[in-house]
mmCIF file with all atom_site columns, C-alpha atoms in Angstrom:
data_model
loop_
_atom_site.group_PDB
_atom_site.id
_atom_site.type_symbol
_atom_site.label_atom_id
_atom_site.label_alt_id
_atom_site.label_comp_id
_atom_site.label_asym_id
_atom_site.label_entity_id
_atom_site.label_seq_id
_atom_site.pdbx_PDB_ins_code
_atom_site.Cartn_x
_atom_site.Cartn_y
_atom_site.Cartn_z
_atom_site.occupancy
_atom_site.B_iso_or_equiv
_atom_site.pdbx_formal_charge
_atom_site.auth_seq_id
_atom_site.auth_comp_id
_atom_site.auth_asym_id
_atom_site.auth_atom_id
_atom_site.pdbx_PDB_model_num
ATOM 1  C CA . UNK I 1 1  ? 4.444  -42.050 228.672 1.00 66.00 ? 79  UNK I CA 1
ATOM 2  C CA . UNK I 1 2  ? 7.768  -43.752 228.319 1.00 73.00 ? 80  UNK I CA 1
ATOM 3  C CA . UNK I 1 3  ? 10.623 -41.859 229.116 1.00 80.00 ? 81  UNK I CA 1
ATOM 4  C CA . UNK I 1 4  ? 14.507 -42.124 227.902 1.00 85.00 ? 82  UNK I CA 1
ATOM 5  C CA . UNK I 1 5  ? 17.413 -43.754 229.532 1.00 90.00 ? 83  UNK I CA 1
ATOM 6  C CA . UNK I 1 6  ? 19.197 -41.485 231.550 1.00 92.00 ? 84  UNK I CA 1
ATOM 7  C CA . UNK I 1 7  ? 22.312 -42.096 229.688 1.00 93.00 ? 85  UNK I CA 1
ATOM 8  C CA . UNK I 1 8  ? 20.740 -41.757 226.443 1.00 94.00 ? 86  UNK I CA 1
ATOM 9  C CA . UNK I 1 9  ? 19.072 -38.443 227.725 1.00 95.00 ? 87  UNK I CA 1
ATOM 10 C CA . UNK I 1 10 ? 22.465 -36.909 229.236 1.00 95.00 ? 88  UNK I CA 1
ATOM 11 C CA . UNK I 1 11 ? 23.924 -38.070 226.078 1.00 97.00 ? 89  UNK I CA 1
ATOM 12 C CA . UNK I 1 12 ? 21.674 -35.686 224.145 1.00 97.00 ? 90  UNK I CA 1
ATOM 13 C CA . UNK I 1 13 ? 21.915 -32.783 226.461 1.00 97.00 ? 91  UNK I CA 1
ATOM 14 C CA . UNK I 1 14 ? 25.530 -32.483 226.302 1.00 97.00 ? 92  UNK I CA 1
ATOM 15 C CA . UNK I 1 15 ? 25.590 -33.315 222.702 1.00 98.00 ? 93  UNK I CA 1
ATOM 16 C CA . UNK I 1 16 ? 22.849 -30.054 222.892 1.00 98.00 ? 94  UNK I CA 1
ATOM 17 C CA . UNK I 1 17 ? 25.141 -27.812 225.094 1.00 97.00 ? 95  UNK I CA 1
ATOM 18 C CA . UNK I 1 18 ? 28.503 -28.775 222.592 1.00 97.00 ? 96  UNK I CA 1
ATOM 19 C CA . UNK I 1 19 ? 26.683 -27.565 219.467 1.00 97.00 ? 97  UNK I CA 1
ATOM 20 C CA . UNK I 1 20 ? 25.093 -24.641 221.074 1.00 97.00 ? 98  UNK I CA 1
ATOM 21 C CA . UNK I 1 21 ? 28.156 -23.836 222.096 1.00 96.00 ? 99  UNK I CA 1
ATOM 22 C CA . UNK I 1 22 ? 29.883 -24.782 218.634 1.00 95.00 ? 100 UNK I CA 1
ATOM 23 C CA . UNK I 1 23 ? 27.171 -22.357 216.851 1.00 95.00 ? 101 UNK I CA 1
ATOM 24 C CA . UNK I 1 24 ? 27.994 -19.196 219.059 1.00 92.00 ? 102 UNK I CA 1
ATOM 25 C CA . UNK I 1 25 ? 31.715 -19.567 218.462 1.00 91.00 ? 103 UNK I CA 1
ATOM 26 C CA . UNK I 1 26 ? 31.273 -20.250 214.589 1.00 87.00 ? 104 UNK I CA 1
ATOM 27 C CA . UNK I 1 27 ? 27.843 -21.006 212.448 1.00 87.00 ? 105 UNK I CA 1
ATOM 28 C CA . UNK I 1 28 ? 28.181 -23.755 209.305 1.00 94.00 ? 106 UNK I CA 1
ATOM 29 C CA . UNK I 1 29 ? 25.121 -25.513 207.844 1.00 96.00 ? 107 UNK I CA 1
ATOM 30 C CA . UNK I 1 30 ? 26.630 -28.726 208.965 1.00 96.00 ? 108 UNK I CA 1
ATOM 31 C CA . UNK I 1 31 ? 26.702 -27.516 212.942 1.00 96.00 ? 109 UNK I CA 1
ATOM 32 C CA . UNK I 1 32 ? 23.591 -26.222 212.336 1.00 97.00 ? 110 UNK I CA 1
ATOM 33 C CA . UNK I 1 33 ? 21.993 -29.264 211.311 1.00 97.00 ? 111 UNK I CA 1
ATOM 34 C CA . UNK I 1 34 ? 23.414 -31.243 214.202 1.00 97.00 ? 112 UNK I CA 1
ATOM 35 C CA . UNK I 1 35 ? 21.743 -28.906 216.237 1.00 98.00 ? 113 UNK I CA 1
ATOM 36 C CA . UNK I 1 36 ? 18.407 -28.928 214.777 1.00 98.00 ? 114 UNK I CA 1
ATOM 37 C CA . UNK I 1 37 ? 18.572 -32.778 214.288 1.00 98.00 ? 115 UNK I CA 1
ATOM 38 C CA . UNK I 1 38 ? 19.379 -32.712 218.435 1.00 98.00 ? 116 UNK I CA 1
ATOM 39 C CA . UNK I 1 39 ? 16.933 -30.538 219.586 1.00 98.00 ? 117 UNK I CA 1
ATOM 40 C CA . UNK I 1 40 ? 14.406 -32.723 217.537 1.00 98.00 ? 118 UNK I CA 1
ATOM 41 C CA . UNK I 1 41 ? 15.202 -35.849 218.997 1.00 97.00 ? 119 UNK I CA 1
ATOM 42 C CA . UNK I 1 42 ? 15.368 -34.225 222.670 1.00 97.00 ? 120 UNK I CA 1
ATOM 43 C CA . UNK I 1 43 ? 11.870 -32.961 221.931 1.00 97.00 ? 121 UNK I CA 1
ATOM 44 C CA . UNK I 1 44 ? 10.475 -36.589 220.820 1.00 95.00 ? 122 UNK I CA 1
ATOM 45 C CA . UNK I 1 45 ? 12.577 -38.437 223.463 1.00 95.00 ? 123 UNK I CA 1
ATOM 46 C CA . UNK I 1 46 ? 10.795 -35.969 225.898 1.00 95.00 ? 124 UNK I CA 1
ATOM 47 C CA . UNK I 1 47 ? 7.494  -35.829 224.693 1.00 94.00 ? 125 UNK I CA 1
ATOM 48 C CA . UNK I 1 48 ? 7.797  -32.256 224.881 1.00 96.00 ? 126 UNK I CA 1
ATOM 49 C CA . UNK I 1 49 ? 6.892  -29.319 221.890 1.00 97.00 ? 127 UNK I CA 1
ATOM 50 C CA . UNK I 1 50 ? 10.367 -27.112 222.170 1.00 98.00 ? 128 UNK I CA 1
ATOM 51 C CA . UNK I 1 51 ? 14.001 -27.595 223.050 1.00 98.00 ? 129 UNK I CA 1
ATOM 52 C CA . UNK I 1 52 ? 13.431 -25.835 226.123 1.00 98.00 ? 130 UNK I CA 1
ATOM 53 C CA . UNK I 1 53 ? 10.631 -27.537 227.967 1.00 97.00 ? 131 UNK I CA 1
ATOM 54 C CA . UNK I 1 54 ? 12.446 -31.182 226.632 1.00 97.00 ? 132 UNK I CA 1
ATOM 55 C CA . UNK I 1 55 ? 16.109 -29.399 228.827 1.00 97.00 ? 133 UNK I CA 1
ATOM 56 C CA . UNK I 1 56 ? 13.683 -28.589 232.099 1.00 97.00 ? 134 UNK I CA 1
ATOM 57 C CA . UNK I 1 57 ? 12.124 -32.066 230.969 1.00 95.00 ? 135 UNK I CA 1
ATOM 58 C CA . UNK I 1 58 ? 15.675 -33.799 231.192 1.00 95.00 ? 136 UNK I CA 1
ATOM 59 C CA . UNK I 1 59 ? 16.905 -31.755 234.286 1.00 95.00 ? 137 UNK I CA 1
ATOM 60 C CA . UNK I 1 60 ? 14.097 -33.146 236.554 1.00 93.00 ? 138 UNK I CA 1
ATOM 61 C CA . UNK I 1 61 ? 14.575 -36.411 235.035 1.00 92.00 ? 139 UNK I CA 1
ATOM 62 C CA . UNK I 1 62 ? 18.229 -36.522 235.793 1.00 92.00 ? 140 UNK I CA 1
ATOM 63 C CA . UNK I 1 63 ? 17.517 -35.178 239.291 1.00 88.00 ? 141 UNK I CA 1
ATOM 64 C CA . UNK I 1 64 ? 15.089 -37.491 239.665 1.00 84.00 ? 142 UNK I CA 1
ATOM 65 C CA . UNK I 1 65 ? 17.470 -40.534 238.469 1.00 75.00 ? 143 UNK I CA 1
ATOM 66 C CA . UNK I 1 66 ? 20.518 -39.070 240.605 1.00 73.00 ? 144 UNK I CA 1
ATOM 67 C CA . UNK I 1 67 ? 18.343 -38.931 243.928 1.00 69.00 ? 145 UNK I CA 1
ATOM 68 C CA . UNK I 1 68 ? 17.037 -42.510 243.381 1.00 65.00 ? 146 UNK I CA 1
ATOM 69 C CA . UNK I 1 69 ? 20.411 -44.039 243.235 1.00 64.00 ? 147 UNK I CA 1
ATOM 70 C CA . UNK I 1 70 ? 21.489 -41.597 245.790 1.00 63.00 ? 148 UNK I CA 1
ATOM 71 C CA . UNK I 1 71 ? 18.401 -43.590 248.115 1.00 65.00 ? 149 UNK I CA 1
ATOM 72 C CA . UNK I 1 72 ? 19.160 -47.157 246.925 1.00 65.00 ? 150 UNK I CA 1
ATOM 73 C CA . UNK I 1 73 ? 22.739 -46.957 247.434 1.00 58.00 ? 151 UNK I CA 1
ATOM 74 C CA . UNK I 1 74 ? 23.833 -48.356 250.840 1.00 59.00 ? 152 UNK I CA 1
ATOM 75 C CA . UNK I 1 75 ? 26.559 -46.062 252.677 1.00 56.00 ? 153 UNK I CA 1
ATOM 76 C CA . UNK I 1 76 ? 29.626 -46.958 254.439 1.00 48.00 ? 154 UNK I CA 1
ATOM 77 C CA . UNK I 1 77 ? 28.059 -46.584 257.659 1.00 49.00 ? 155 UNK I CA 1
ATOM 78 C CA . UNK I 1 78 ? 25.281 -48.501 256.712 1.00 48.00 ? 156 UNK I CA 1
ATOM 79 C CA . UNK I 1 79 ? 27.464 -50.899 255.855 1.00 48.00 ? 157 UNK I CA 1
ATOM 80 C CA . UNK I 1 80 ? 29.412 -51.289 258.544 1.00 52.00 ? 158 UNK I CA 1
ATOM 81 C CA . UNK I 1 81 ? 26.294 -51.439 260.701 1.00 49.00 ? 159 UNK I CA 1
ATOM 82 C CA . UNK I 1 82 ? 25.530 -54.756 258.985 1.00 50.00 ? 160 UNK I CA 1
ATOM 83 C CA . UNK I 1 83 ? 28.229 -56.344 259.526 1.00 47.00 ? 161 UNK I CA 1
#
């Protein structure tokens, strides 16, 4: 399976958590349809069936994404030790 850019996929997740939020503060059809038109595209970027398993989906990705750079990334120390 292919999976999303990180950037793309932590675009959508805030974009997610603004119009959740948006839609418990104050409901229009227009919020709502950002929302539904989100959650859709987080579930097909995912590969996943609901909004919910394409969020856990995204976390671990992130995580995942975070830790590798994390790895790759030399330190200062290291850095110094090279030199």
């Amino acid at each position: 399976m292919l999976t999303p850019h990180s950037a793309i996929l932590r675009d959508l997740v805030k974009q997610y958590e603004k119009l959740h939020a948006r839609l418990s503060e104050r409901s229009s059809a227009e919020t709502q349809r950002h929302f539904d038109d989100t959650c859709y595209t987080l579930c097909v970027s995912t590969g996943t069936p609901t909004v919910e398993s394409a969020l856990t989906f995204a976390a671990g990705q992130l995580d995942a994404d975070l830790a590798e750079v994390a790895y790759a990334s030399p330190t200062v120390s290291s850095l110094q030790l090279a030199n």
